[in-house]
Short mmCIF file of the C-alpha atoms (twelve columns), coordinates in Angstrom:
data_MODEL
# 
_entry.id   MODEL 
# 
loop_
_atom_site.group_PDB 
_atom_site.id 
_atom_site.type_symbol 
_atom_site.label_atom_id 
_atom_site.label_alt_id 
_atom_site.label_comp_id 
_atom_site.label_asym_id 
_atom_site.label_seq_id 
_atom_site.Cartn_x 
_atom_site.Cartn_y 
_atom_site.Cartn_z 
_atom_site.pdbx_PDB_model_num 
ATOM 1  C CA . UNK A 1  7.426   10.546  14.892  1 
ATOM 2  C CA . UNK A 2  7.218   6.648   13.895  1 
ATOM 3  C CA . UNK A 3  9.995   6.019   11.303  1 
ATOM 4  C CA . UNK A 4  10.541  2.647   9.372   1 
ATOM 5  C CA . UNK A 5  13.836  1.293   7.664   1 
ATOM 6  C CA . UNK A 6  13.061  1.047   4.069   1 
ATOM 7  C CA . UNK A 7  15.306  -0.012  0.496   1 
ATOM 8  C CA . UNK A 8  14.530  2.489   -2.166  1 
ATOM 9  C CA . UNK A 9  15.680  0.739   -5.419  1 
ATOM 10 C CA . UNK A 10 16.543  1.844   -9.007  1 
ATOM 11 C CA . UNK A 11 18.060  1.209   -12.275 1 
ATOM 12 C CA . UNK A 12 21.453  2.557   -11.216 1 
ATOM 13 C CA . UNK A 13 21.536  1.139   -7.455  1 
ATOM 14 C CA . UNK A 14 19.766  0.953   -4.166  1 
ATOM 15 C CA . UNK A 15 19.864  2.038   -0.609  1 
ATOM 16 C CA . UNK A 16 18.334  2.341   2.750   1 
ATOM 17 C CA . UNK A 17 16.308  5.897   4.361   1 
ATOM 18 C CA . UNK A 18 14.414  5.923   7.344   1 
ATOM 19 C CA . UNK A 19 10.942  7.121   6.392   1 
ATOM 20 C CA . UNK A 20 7.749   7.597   8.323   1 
ATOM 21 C CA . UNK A 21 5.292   5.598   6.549   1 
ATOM 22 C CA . UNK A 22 2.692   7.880   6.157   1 
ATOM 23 C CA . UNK A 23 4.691   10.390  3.641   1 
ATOM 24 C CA . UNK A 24 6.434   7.004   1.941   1 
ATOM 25 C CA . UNK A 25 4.491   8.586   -1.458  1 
ATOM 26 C CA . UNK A 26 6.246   12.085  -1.198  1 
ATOM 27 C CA . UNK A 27 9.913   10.201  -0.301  1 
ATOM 28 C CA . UNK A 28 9.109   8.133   -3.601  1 
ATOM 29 C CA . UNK A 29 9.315   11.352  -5.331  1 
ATOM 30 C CA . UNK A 30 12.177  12.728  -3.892  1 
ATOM 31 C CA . UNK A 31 14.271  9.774   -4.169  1 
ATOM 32 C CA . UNK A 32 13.307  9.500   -7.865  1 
ATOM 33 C CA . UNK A 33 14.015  12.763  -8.446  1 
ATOM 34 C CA . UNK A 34 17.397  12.867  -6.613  1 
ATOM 35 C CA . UNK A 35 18.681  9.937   -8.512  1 
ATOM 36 C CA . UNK A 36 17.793  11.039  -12.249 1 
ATOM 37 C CA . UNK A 37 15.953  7.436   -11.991 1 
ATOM 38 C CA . UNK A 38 13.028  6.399   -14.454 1 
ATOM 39 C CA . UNK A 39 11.540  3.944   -11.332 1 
ATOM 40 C CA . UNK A 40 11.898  3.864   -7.705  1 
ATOM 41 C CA . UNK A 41 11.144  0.605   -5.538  1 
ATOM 42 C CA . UNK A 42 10.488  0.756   -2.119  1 
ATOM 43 C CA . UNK A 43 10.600  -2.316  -0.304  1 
ATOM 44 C CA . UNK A 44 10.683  -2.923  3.701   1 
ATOM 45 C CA . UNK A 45 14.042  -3.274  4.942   1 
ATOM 46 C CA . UNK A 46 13.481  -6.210  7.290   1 
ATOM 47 C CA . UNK A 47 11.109  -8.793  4.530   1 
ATOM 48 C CA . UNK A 48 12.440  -7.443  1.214   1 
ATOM 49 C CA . UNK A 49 8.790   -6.925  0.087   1 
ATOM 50 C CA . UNK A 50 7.748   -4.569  -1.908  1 
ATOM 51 C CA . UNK A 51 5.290   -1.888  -0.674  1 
ATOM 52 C CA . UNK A 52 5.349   0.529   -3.786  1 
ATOM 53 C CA . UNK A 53 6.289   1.382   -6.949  1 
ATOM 54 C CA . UNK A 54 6.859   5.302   -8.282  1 
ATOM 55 C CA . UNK A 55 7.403   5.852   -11.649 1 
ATOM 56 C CA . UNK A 56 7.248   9.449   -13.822 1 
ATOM 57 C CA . UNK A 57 5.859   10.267  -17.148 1 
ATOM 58 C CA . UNK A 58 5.497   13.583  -18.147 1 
ATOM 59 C CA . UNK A 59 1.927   12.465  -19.855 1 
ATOM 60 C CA . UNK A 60 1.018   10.530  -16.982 1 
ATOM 61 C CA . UNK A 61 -1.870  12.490  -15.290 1 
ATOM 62 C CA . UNK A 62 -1.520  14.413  -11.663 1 
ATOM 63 C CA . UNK A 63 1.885   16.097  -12.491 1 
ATOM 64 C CA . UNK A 64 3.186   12.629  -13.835 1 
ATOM 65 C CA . UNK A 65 3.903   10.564  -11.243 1 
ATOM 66 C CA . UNK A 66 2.466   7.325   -10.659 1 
ATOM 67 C CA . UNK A 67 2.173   5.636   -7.614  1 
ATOM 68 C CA . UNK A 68 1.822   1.243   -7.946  1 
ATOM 69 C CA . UNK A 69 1.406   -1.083  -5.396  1 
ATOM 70 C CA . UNK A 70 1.432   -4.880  -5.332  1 
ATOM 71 C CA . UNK A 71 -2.215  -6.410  -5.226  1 
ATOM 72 C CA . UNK A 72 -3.247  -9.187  -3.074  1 
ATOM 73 C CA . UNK A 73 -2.378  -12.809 -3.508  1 
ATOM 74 C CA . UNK A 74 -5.399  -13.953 -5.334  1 
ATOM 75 C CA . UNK A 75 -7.430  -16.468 -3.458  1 
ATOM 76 C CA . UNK A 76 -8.322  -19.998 -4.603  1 
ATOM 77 C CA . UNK A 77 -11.829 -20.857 -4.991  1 
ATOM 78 C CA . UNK A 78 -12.213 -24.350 -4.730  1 
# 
């Protein structure tokens, strides 16, 4: 199973979990839950960037939890 490093970051703190990339959604979750957190960043351990944003609202629709990631740089058009 292919695991990568990543920083999971909230109001109260961060830290680092090994995460397979494919289920990064469902560790969101888990790690917001866990840590009574209103937001969870997770960023890639090596670059600092952020991949993903989870945040829950109970009137937020599919059980609440909302899933944001970063969009693309936007290109000039000169």
């Amino acid at each position: 199973m292919f695991k990568r490093k990543f920083i999971f970051r909230h109001e109260n703190g961060e830290f680092e979990a090994l995460c397979n990339p494919m289920f990064i959604r469902q560790a969101a979750v888990v790690a917001l839950s866990e840590n009574n957190a209103k937001f969870m960043e997770i960023a890639d351990s090596e670059t600092g960037v952020t991949e993903m944003v989870c945040v829950y609202r109970s009137t937020n629709p599919n059980g609440g939890f909302m899933f944001l990631f970063p969009d693309d740089e936007p290109k000039d058009e000169d």
